[in-house]
Structures are given as structure tokens and as C-alpha cells.
């Protein structure tokens, strides 16, 4: 254990977490979610996606989110952009960080963004030119880094090539998405070994969905391999509209609890985060997918709503 370790969490709840909800979610709720997440100490919160509302209806209020967002100093609010049209709208909305998203699987690329992997990289090139001119930083995603819902297993070399291409285009960081959550620590570490042959670990993030319950184990295996940035979604919300059956991201609460146990600092207040997990779950009429949130909320209820109980700390 290295007590000085810092782990950066990119909170993707307001975007990845909500994009797949079939029920309309009011913009007010999304904005309050972002504010609550900030209050718990998260400093990078993916706010929305400037994608086509025909493809992802839940993100239709992207411009309103950006217009009404109260930006806090020290907090960044990246947004997804699939093309130049999305970038221009994001910049008009005041975005200073955007994310492009590619895939390591041809079939997923076609279903998700209606073009091949090579076409997507060509489509991104002008985004980087314009972003550079406007002083906007660009993050990159690679989806299906272990498996694809249409093609099955994905080779680590494929992931390495796409991640390398995104780095060459100018991404400051590349997030590796196990979109359908089929990875295990063994396959994730094999994939990371291949990718780090091309992209340094310090420029990589893990983005693990939890469909098979492996996401926390995959975060831990990646941490042991040297990764220090993880995407996570409060309450384990999420899924991808173009990956049927995929569940949410690893829950932010679970990552914070894991890191506390490892002595790594995330800067996040677990009590406050768990409260937000309970709040958004109530708003969506469900129980939190996060085991940590369920355990801590149950303990809190038993203790009559008391907070700051020492029993709530990981051992
Ligand atoms: P297309 O149909 O090929 O695009 O879609 P097009 O250029 O032919 O345009 C079609 C229509 O969309 C036109 O409108 C455009 O104006 C409009 P119409 O003339 O028909 O009225 N349009 C847009 N509208 C708003 N914003 C835009 C935009 N661009 C075009 N930016 C496109 C191509 C990429 C637009 C579409 O496929 C799309 O929006 N896909 C997004 C899919 C998506 O958001 N998926 C989820 C996010 S990725 C993910 O979750 C994975 C991740 O979490 C990592 C992991 O887990 O692996 C990141
Ligand atoms: Mg995702």
C-alpha cells in the first residue's frame, strides 16, 4: 500500500448513467445530481453528450444543461461529442473539455456512431483541429476493449491500435471501456499489457461496466497494474443504448470504498456520495446498484439517520 497514492475519479453518472433511461428525466434532476456530486468532492463530472437526440433521446437537453450549469472552480465538466457539429454546439455551450468515442470493434462502431473505426478516426481529426484552436482539451474513449455485443471477444492488439490512434490525434487521456462488462481481472490485465506497449499508463483510464459483477475486481486489478484514473457512476447507474443488456458502470461509492481500504486518496466524501446515491435512486424509483451504498444506507437507517458512524469505514 502506498499511502500517498492519489486516484482520480471521472464521474460519468449524469451522462453514461442516465443516457439509457427510457423514462424522461427532468433537466432539474440532472443539474441537481451534478451539484450534489460536486459537493461530495468529485472534480471531474461528465455532464452530458452532444449527440443526436434521434440516437440518444435522453441527452436532448445538452444545451440547456450547459447553459444552466453553475460551474465551480476546480471542477471540470467534460461532454461527449461524436462529430464537428457536436463540438461546435458544445463550445457554444461553454464546454472546455470534450470526449470523442471510438470502438475496438467494427460492428459496435457501426451501431453506435454509424461508421467504421477508420471513418470515426477521420471524423475526429477536424474535432482536434478546432478544439486546439479553441483551447478545448479532448479525451478519448475506446469501447469494447474486451468484448463486443455483436462480435464477441476483442483482441488486445486492436484496443492498443485504436487507443494509440486517439493519443496520436491529441487526446490527453484515453479511457478504456469494457462496455458490456464481460472483462475479468485476467482479461483486463492482458488488455492493459498490450495497450501500455503503446500508451503510457499515466494517460489511461479504466471505464468498467458491471454486468457480470466484475467491475470492482477489474478496478482493483488495474490499480495494481499502476492505473490511477477510473470512470465511475454514482449508484452504478448506466448502460449503453447500443449494447443491449449491458448494466451500469462500476459504482462510484464502490470505487471510493475500495480506495479507502487501499489507503489511496480520491478526495471524495463517502457519506455525502452515499446520500446522493440514495437521492438519485429515489428519484429514479429504484434501489442503488452499489452494494456499498445499500450497506451504508441500511446502517444509517438502523442508526436512526445518524451520519459519520465509525462502523461505516472500510476495514
Ligand atoms: P448519422 O445519422 O450517421 O449522422 O449519426 P448524420 O450526420 O447523417 O446526421 C443525422 C441527423 O442527426 C441530422 O439531423 C443531423 O443534423 C443530426 P436531421 O437532418 O436528420 O434532422 N446530428 C446531430 N444532432 C445533434 N448533435 C450532433 C449531431 N450530429 C448529427 N452531434 C451520429 C451519426 C454520430 C450523430 C449518431 O450516430 C450519434 O449521435 N450517435 C451517438 C451514440 C451515443 O451517444 N452512444 C452512447 C455514447 S457512447 C458510450 O456510451 C460508450 C462509453 O460510455 C464507453 C463505454 O462504455 O464503452 C463512452
Ligand atoms: Mg460506458
Tab-separated table of C-alpha atoms and ligand atoms in Angstrom:
chain	number	residue	atom	x	y	z
A	1	UNK	CA	0.000	0.000	0.000
A	2	UNK	CA	1.321	3.469	-0.866
A	3	UNK	CA	-0.344	5.945	1.497
A	4	UNK	CA	0.499	8.867	-0.818
A	5	UNK	CA	-1.398	7.349	-3.769
A	6	UNK	CA	-3.954	9.625	-5.375
A	7	UNK	CA	-6.717	8.179	-7.502
A	8	UNK	CA	-8.710	10.367	-9.860
A	9	UNK	CA	-12.357	9.539	-10.431
A	10	UNK	CA	-14.171	10.708	-13.538
A	11	UNK	CA	-17.836	10.700	-12.572
A	12	UNK	CA	-19.902	9.664	-15.583
A	13	UNK	CA	-23.291	9.307	-13.861
A	14	UNK	CA	-25.036	12.321	-15.415
A	15	UNK	CA	-24.050	11.107	-18.929
A	16	UNK	CA	-23.364	7.355	-19.082
A	17	UNK	CA	-25.549	6.825	-16.033
A	18	UNK	CA	-28.632	8.482	-17.457
A	19	UNK	CA	-28.297	8.138	-21.256
A	20	UNK	CA	-30.030	4.781	-21.334
A	21	UNK	CA	-33.012	5.670	-19.131
A	22	UNK	CA	-36.170	5.205	-21.145
A	23	UNK	CA	-38.197	7.458	-18.841
A	24	UNK	CA	-37.817	11.207	-19.340
A	25	UNK	CA	-35.590	12.680	-16.619
A	26	UNK	CA	-36.129	16.351	-15.893
A	27	UNK	CA	-33.209	18.683	-16.539
A	28	UNK	CA	-33.607	19.952	-12.940
A	29	UNK	CA	-32.838	16.483	-11.610
A	30	UNK	CA	-29.739	16.182	-13.818
A	31	UNK	CA	-28.480	19.580	-12.660
A	32	UNK	CA	-29.114	18.793	-9.020
A	33	UNK	CA	-27.278	15.481	-9.473
A	34	UNK	CA	-24.239	17.313	-10.833
A	35	UNK	CA	-24.311	19.784	-7.934
A	36	UNK	CA	-24.594	17.039	-5.331
A	37	UNK	CA	-21.713	15.132	-6.910
A	38	UNK	CA	-19.553	18.261	-6.740
A	39	UNK	CA	-20.435	18.702	-3.094
A	40	UNK	CA	-19.147	15.201	-2.363
A	41	UNK	CA	-15.745	16.230	-3.705
A	42	UNK	CA	-15.798	14.925	-7.286
A	43	UNK	CA	-13.813	17.253	-9.526
A	44	UNK	CA	-14.461	15.799	-12.982
A	45	UNK	CA	-18.111	15.238	-13.844
A	46	UNK	CA	-19.170	14.248	-17.354
A	47	UNK	CA	-22.191	16.480	-17.705
A	48	UNK	CA	-23.984	15.431	-20.903
A	49	UNK	CA	-23.488	14.367	-24.541
A	50	UNK	CA	-23.826	16.492	-27.667
A	51	UNK	CA	-25.050	13.544	-29.709
A	52	UNK	CA	-28.048	13.270	-31.984
A	53	UNK	CA	-31.287	13.192	-29.951
A	54	UNK	CA	-32.624	10.764	-32.558
A	55	UNK	CA	-29.948	8.325	-31.441
A	56	UNK	CA	-29.966	9.073	-27.708
A	57	UNK	CA	-33.175	10.925	-26.726
A	58	UNK	CA	-32.234	11.265	-23.046
A	59	UNK	CA	-29.388	13.679	-23.908
A	60	UNK	CA	-31.679	16.063	-25.825
A	61	UNK	CA	-31.266	18.754	-23.134
A	62	UNK	CA	-27.476	19.003	-23.582
A	63	UNK	CA	-27.505	22.741	-24.395
A	64	UNK	CA	-29.838	23.528	-21.508
A	65	UNK	CA	-27.617	21.581	-19.099
A	66	UNK	CA	-24.570	23.596	-20.181
A	67	UNK	CA	-26.474	26.899	-20.044
A	68	UNK	CA	-27.809	26.313	-16.528
A	69	UNK	CA	-24.761	24.610	-15.032
A	70	UNK	CA	-23.216	26.580	-12.176
A	71	UNK	CA	-19.539	25.922	-12.783
A	72	UNK	CA	-17.416	25.563	-9.656
A	73	UNK	CA	-13.724	26.459	-9.655
A	74	UNK	CA	-11.517	23.389	-9.817
A	75	UNK	CA	-14.251	21.212	-11.334
A	76	UNK	CA	-14.323	20.148	-14.983
A	77	UNK	CA	-17.450	19.178	-16.889
A	78	UNK	CA	-16.469	17.184	-19.986
A	79	UNK	CA	-19.143	16.368	-22.570
A	80	UNK	CA	-19.271	13.745	-25.318
A	81	UNK	CA	-19.055	14.860	-28.956
A	82	UNK	CA	-19.301	12.441	-31.895
A	83	UNK	CA	-18.576	14.918	-34.693
A	84	UNK	CA	-17.824	18.564	-35.551
A	85	UNK	CA	-21.481	19.522	-35.197
A	86	UNK	CA	-21.418	18.228	-31.618
A	87	UNK	CA	-18.149	20.016	-30.872
A	88	UNK	CA	-19.451	23.337	-32.169
A	89	UNK	CA	-22.597	23.061	-30.051
A	90	UNK	CA	-20.542	22.026	-27.009
A	91	UNK	CA	-18.206	25.003	-27.400
A	92	UNK	CA	-21.182	27.328	-27.879
A	93	UNK	CA	-22.432	25.938	-24.570
A	94	UNK	CA	-19.146	26.803	-22.878
A	95	UNK	CA	-17.518	23.347	-22.766
A	96	UNK	CA	-13.781	23.414	-22.123
A	97	UNK	CA	-13.290	19.653	-22.217
A	98	UNK	CA	-14.881	17.192	-24.624
A	99	UNK	CA	-14.617	13.473	-25.266
A	100	UNK	CA	-14.677	11.628	-28.566
A	101	UNK	CA	-15.647	7.982	-28.606
A	102	UNK	CA	-14.331	5.219	-30.812
A	103	UNK	CA	-14.541	1.440	-30.525
A	104	UNK	CA	-12.217	-1.515	-30.891
A	105	UNK	CA	-14.993	-3.436	-32.647
A	106	UNK	CA	-16.219	-2.631	-36.168
A	107	UNK	CA	-19.770	-3.807	-35.540
A	108	UNK	CA	-20.130	-1.721	-32.379
A	109	UNK	CA	-18.710	1.333	-34.147
A	110	UNK	CA	-21.342	0.942	-36.869
A	111	UNK	CA	-24.212	0.510	-34.402
A	112	UNK	CA	-23.110	3.267	-32.041
A	113	UNK	CA	-21.944	6.020	-34.370
A	114	UNK	CA	-22.913	4.749	-37.808
A	115	UNK	CA	-19.414	4.484	-39.284
A	116	UNK	CA	-16.349	2.234	-39.336
A	117	UNK	CA	-13.464	2.637	-36.885
A	118	UNK	CA	-11.274	4.223	-39.593
A	119	UNK	CA	-14.082	6.595	-40.613
A	120	UNK	CA	-14.583	7.591	-36.981
A	121	UNK	CA	-10.902	8.458	-36.570
A	122	UNK	CA	-11.040	10.532	-39.782
A	123	UNK	CA	-14.177	12.237	-38.499
A	124	UNK	CA	-12.406	13.101	-35.252
A	125	UNK	CA	-9.425	14.813	-36.941
A	126	UNK	CA	-11.216	18.156	-37.542
A	127	UNK	CA	-12.573	17.996	-33.974
A	128	UNK	CA	-8.983	18.027	-32.690
A	129	UNK	CA	-8.033	20.908	-35.014
A	130	UNK	CA	-10.967	23.023	-33.858
A	131	UNK	CA	-10.516	22.036	-30.200
A	132	UNK	CA	-6.848	23.031	-30.338
A	133	UNK	CA	-7.775	26.426	-31.803
A	134	UNK	CA	-10.376	26.976	-29.071
A	135	UNK	CA	-8.186	25.711	-26.219
A	136	UNK	CA	-10.542	22.804	-25.532
A	137	UNK	CA	-8.989	19.567	-24.289
A	138	UNK	CA	-10.089	16.256	-25.751
A	139	UNK	CA	-10.414	12.929	-24.006
A	140	UNK	CA	-10.832	9.715	-25.998
A	141	UNK	CA	-12.863	6.597	-25.324
A	142	UNK	CA	-12.333	3.142	-26.736
A	143	UNK	CA	-15.394	0.924	-26.344
A	144	UNK	CA	-15.497	-2.868	-26.325
A	145	UNK	CA	-11.952	-3.273	-25.003
A	146	UNK	CA	-12.579	-6.888	-24.008
A	147	UNK	CA	-15.740	-8.000	-25.748
A	148	UNK	CA	-18.331	-6.743	-28.204
A	149	UNK	CA	-22.068	-7.488	-28.047
A	150	UNK	CA	-22.030	-8.246	-31.794
A	151	UNK	CA	-18.544	-9.675	-32.482
A	152	UNK	CA	-17.617	-11.452	-29.225
A	153	UNK	CA	-14.033	-11.344	-27.895
A	154	UNK	CA	-11.906	-8.379	-28.974
A	155	UNK	CA	-8.148	-8.677	-29.370
A	156	UNK	CA	-5.962	-6.556	-27.063
A	157	UNK	CA	-3.891	-5.530	-30.125
A	158	UNK	CA	-6.977	-3.949	-31.655
A	159	UNK	CA	-7.537	-1.941	-28.485
A	160	UNK	CA	-3.870	-0.896	-28.452
A	161	UNK	CA	-4.097	0.348	-32.059
A	162	UNK	CA	-7.258	2.409	-31.522
A	163	UNK	CA	-6.003	3.817	-28.195
A	164	UNK	CA	-2.693	4.702	-29.889
A	165	UNK	CA	-4.501	6.409	-32.768
A	166	UNK	CA	-6.518	8.519	-30.304
A	167	UNK	CA	-3.349	9.503	-28.464
A	168	UNK	CA	-1.694	10.474	-31.770
A	169	UNK	CA	-4.712	12.603	-32.678
A	170	UNK	CA	-4.147	14.606	-29.476
A	171	UNK	CA	-6.160	13.057	-26.641
A	172	UNK	CA	-4.833	13.985	-23.224
A	173	UNK	CA	-6.231	10.718	-21.876
A	174	UNK	CA	-7.744	7.553	-23.289
A	175	UNK	CA	-10.499	5.799	-21.347
A	176	UNK	CA	-10.758	2.059	-21.928
A	177	UNK	CA	-14.379	0.924	-21.895
A	178	UNK	CA	-15.480	-2.583	-21.037
A	179	UNK	CA	-18.825	-1.586	-22.472
A	180	UNK	CA	-20.660	-4.835	-21.766
A	181	UNK	CA	-18.830	-5.696	-18.559
A	182	UNK	CA	-17.526	-9.092	-19.682
A	183	UNK	CA	-13.945	-8.487	-18.574
A	184	UNK	CA	-12.330	-10.262	-15.654
A	185	UNK	CA	-9.105	-9.210	-13.917
A	186	UNK	CA	-7.190	-11.652	-16.156
A	187	UNK	CA	-8.548	-10.310	-19.457
A	188	UNK	CA	-8.360	-6.696	-18.293
A	189	UNK	CA	-4.702	-7.064	-17.286
A	190	UNK	CA	-3.891	-8.794	-20.618
A	191	UNK	CA	-5.543	-5.902	-22.435
A	192	UNK	CA	-3.660	-3.313	-20.333
A	193	UNK	CA	-0.347	-5.066	-21.002
A	194	UNK	CA	-0.957	-4.693	-24.743
A	195	UNK	CA	-2.202	-1.092	-24.587
A	196	UNK	CA	0.618	0.158	-22.358
A	197	UNK	CA	3.046	-1.006	-25.059
A	198	UNK	CA	1.712	1.993	-26.999
A	199	UNK	CA	0.094	4.401	-24.481
A	200	UNK	CA	1.641	5.105	-21.052
A	201	UNK	CA	-0.473	4.035	-18.094
A	202	UNK	CA	-0.482	7.637	-16.831
A	203	UNK	CA	-2.570	8.574	-19.914
A	204	UNK	CA	-5.095	5.750	-19.495
A	205	UNK	CA	-8.334	5.450	-17.532
A	206	UNK	CA	-10.444	2.372	-16.781
A	207	UNK	CA	-14.154	2.514	-17.641
A	208	UNK	CA	-15.658	-0.721	-16.469
A	209	UNK	CA	-19.296	-1.718	-16.630
A	210	UNK	CA	-20.564	-4.192	-14.069
A	211	UNK	CA	-22.810	-6.579	-15.996
A	212	UNK	CA	-21.121	-9.695	-14.585
A	213	UNK	CA	-20.212	-8.192	-11.199
A	214	UNK	CA	-16.532	-7.938	-12.091
A	215	UNK	CA	-16.161	-4.157	-12.270
A	216	UNK	CA	-14.698	-3.570	-8.789
A	217	UNK	CA	-12.326	-6.508	-9.254
A	218	UNK	CA	-11.293	-5.011	-12.593
A	219	UNK	CA	-10.661	-1.621	-10.992
A	220	UNK	CA	-8.515	-3.301	-8.351
A	221	UNK	CA	-6.534	-5.330	-10.908
A	222	UNK	CA	-5.959	-2.168	-12.958
A	223	UNK	CA	-4.890	-0.262	-9.833
A	224	UNK	CA	-2.378	-2.991	-9.008
A	225	UNK	CA	-1.114	-2.689	-12.609
A	226	UNK	CA	-0.492	1.026	-11.988
A	227	UNK	CA	-3.662	2.695	-13.280
A	228	UNK	CA	-4.762	5.726	-11.263
A	229	UNK	CA	-7.787	7.125	-13.145
A	230	UNK	CA	-11.160	5.423	-13.127
A	231	UNK	CA	-14.539	6.312	-14.582
A	232	UNK	CA	-17.435	5.519	-12.287
A	233	UNK	CA	-21.108	6.268	-11.979
A	234	UNK	CA	-22.901	7.166	-8.762
A	235	UNK	CA	-25.177	4.367	-7.634
A	236	UNK	CA	-23.879	2.198	-10.507
A	237	UNK	CA	-26.251	3.902	-12.928
A	238	UNK	CA	-25.866	3.394	-16.613
A	239	UNK	CA	-25.669	1.379	-19.758
A	240	UNK	CA	-25.260	1.944	-23.446
A	241	UNK	CA	-28.285	2.140	-25.758
A	242	UNK	CA	-26.264	0.237	-28.384
A	243	UNK	CA	-25.126	-2.573	-26.067
A	244	UNK	CA	-28.324	-4.387	-25.088
A	245	UNK	CA	-28.210	-5.978	-21.641
A	246	UNK	CA	-25.133	-4.046	-20.517
A	247	UNK	CA	-25.524	-2.791	-16.986
A	248	UNK	CA	-24.225	0.348	-15.312
A	249	UNK	CA	-20.699	1.456	-14.659
A	250	UNK	CA	-18.809	0.476	-11.576
A	251	UNK	CA	-20.456	2.456	-8.765
A	252	UNK	CA	-18.509	5.492	-7.603
A	253	UNK	CA	-19.255	4.575	-3.973
A	254	UNK	CA	-17.685	1.143	-4.515
A	255	UNK	CA	-14.530	2.656	-6.022
A	256	UNK	CA	-14.231	5.191	-3.170
A	257	UNK	CA	-14.716	2.450	-0.555
A	258	UNK	CA	-12.166	0.204	-2.297
A	259	UNK	CA	-9.637	3.023	-2.485
A	260	UNK	CA	-10.155	3.974	1.166
A	261	UNK	CA	-9.360	0.389	2.054
A	262	UNK	CA	-6.205	0.549	-0.063
A	263	UNK	CA	-5.143	3.825	1.549
A	264	UNK	CA	-5.484	5.720	-1.738
A	265	UNK	CA	-6.947	9.224	-1.725
A	266	UNK	CA	-9.867	10.012	-4.061
A	267	UNK	CA	-10.805	13.315	-2.415
A	268	UNK	CA	-14.416	12.116	-2.230
A	269	UNK	CA	-16.571	12.153	0.911
A	270	UNK	CA	-18.207	8.729	1.020
A	271	UNK	CA	-21.056	9.769	3.350
A	272	UNK	CA	-22.092	12.590	1.080
A	273	UNK	CA	-21.794	10.411	-2.028
A	274	UNK	CA	-23.927	7.681	-0.494
A	275	UNK	CA	-26.574	10.256	0.339
A	276	UNK	CA	-26.615	11.310	-3.322
A	277	UNK	CA	-26.784	7.674	-4.364
A	278	UNK	CA	-29.909	7.263	-2.233
A	279	UNK	CA	-31.355	10.516	-3.574
A	280	UNK	CA	-30.918	9.684	-7.282
A	281	UNK	CA	-32.173	6.136	-6.728
A	282	UNK	CA	-35.313	7.530	-5.103
A	283	UNK	CA	-35.719	9.953	-7.995
A	284	UNK	CA	-35.474	7.037	-10.455
A	285	UNK	CA	-37.640	4.832	-8.248
A	286	UNK	CA	-35.122	2.055	-7.627
A	287	UNK	CA	-32.598	0.806	-5.100
A	288	UNK	CA	-28.935	1.691	-5.617
A	289	UNK	CA	-26.985	-0.887	-7.617
A	290	UNK	CA	-23.996	-0.100	-5.387
A	291	UNK	CA	-23.505	-2.678	-2.651
A	292	UNK	CA	-21.588	-0.117	-0.597
A	293	UNK	CA	-24.470	2.372	-0.832
A	294	UNK	CA	-27.024	-0.286	0.108
A	295	UNK	CA	-24.980	-1.389	3.114
A	296	UNK	CA	-24.296	2.123	4.349
A	297	UNK	CA	-27.834	3.382	3.792
A	298	UNK	CA	-29.207	0.381	5.693
A	299	UNK	CA	-26.790	1.019	8.574
A	300	UNK	CA	-27.690	4.663	8.594
A	301	UNK	CA	-31.390	3.870	8.733
A	302	UNK	CA	-30.830	1.433	11.585
A	303	UNK	CA	-28.831	4.053	13.451
A	304	UNK	CA	-31.748	6.460	13.122
A	305	UNK	CA	-30.249	8.515	10.338
A	306	UNK	CA	-27.001	9.217	12.205
A	307	UNK	CA	-24.064	10.134	9.993
A	308	UNK	CA	-20.322	9.815	10.468
A	309	UNK	CA	-20.618	6.428	12.232
A	310	UNK	CA	-17.160	4.826	12.538
A	311	UNK	CA	-18.701	1.488	11.512
A	312	UNK	CA	-19.116	2.949	8.041
A	313	UNK	CA	-15.368	2.946	7.369
A	314	UNK	CA	-13.756	0.153	5.354
A	315	UNK	CA	-11.542	-2.193	7.332
B	1	LIG	P1	-25.855	9.804	-38.502
B	1	LIG	O1	-27.331	9.534	-38.612
B	1	LIG	O2	-24.938	8.973	-39.323
B	1	LIG	O3	-25.484	11.347	-38.676
B	1	LIG	O4	-25.491	9.618	-36.971
B	1	LIG	P2	-25.756	12.402	-39.789
B	1	LIG	O5	-24.546	13.279	-39.825
B	1	LIG	O6	-26.209	11.724	-41.057
B	1	LIG	O7	-26.974	13.239	-39.191
B	1	LIG	C1	-28.253	12.679	-38.993
B	1	LIG	C2	-29.103	13.646	-38.163
B	1	LIG	O8	-28.528	13.810	-36.870
B	1	LIG	C3	-29.162	15.040	-38.775
B	1	LIG	O9	-30.406	15.597	-38.381
B	1	LIG	C4	-28.065	15.791	-38.055
B	1	LIG	O10	-28.260	17.168	-38.020
B	1	LIG	C5	-28.177	15.195	-36.661
B	1	LIG	P3	-31.660	15.632	-39.410
B	1	LIG	O11	-31.157	16.381	-40.608
B	1	LIG	O12	-31.987	14.189	-39.697
B	1	LIG	O13	-32.719	16.339	-38.610
B	1	LIG	N1	-26.919	15.248	-35.952
B	1	LIG	C6	-26.782	15.760	-34.701
B	1	LIG	N2	-27.671	16.302	-33.855
B	1	LIG	C7	-27.193	16.723	-32.654
B	1	LIG	N3	-25.905	16.611	-32.295
B	1	LIG	C8	-24.994	16.072	-33.116
B	1	LIG	C9	-25.419	15.619	-34.384
B	1	LIG	N4	-24.786	15.057	-35.420
B	1	LIG	C10	-25.704	14.834	-36.366
B	1	LIG	N5	-23.717	15.953	-32.721
B	1	LIG	C11	-24.129	10.257	-35.092
B	1	LIG	C12	-24.161	9.790	-36.533
B	1	LIG	C13	-22.711	10.125	-34.628
B	1	LIG	C14	-24.604	11.692	-34.994
B	1	LIG	C15	-25.097	9.357	-34.266
B	1	LIG	O14	-24.781	8.026	-34.538
B	1	LIG	C16	-24.996	9.593	-32.786
B	1	LIG	O15	-25.361	10.650	-32.295
B	1	LIG	N6	-24.513	8.576	-32.038
B	1	LIG	C17	-24.310	8.724	-30.597
B	1	LIG	C18	-24.481	7.382	-29.934
B	1	LIG	C19	-24.229	7.536	-28.459
B	1	LIG	O16	-24.301	8.628	-27.907
B	1	LIG	N7	-23.941	6.403	-27.788
B	1	LIG	C20	-23.703	6.412	-26.379
B	1	LIG	C21	-22.423	7.063	-26.008
B	1	LIG	S1	-21.013	6.017	-26.248
B	1	LIG	C22	-20.965	5.054	-24.809
B	1	LIG	O17	-21.863	5.091	-24.020
B	1	LIG	C23	-19.731	4.242	-24.531
B	1	LIG	C24	-18.850	4.873	-23.451
B	1	LIG	O18	-19.556	5.037	-22.249
B	1	LIG	C25	-17.630	3.972	-23.212
B	1	LIG	C26	-18.003	2.505	-22.982
B	1	LIG	O19	-18.776	2.204	-22.068
B	1	LIG	O20	-17.523	1.694	-23.786
B	1	LIG	C27	-18.330	6.242	-23.888
B	2	LIG	MG1	-19.878	3.459	-20.765
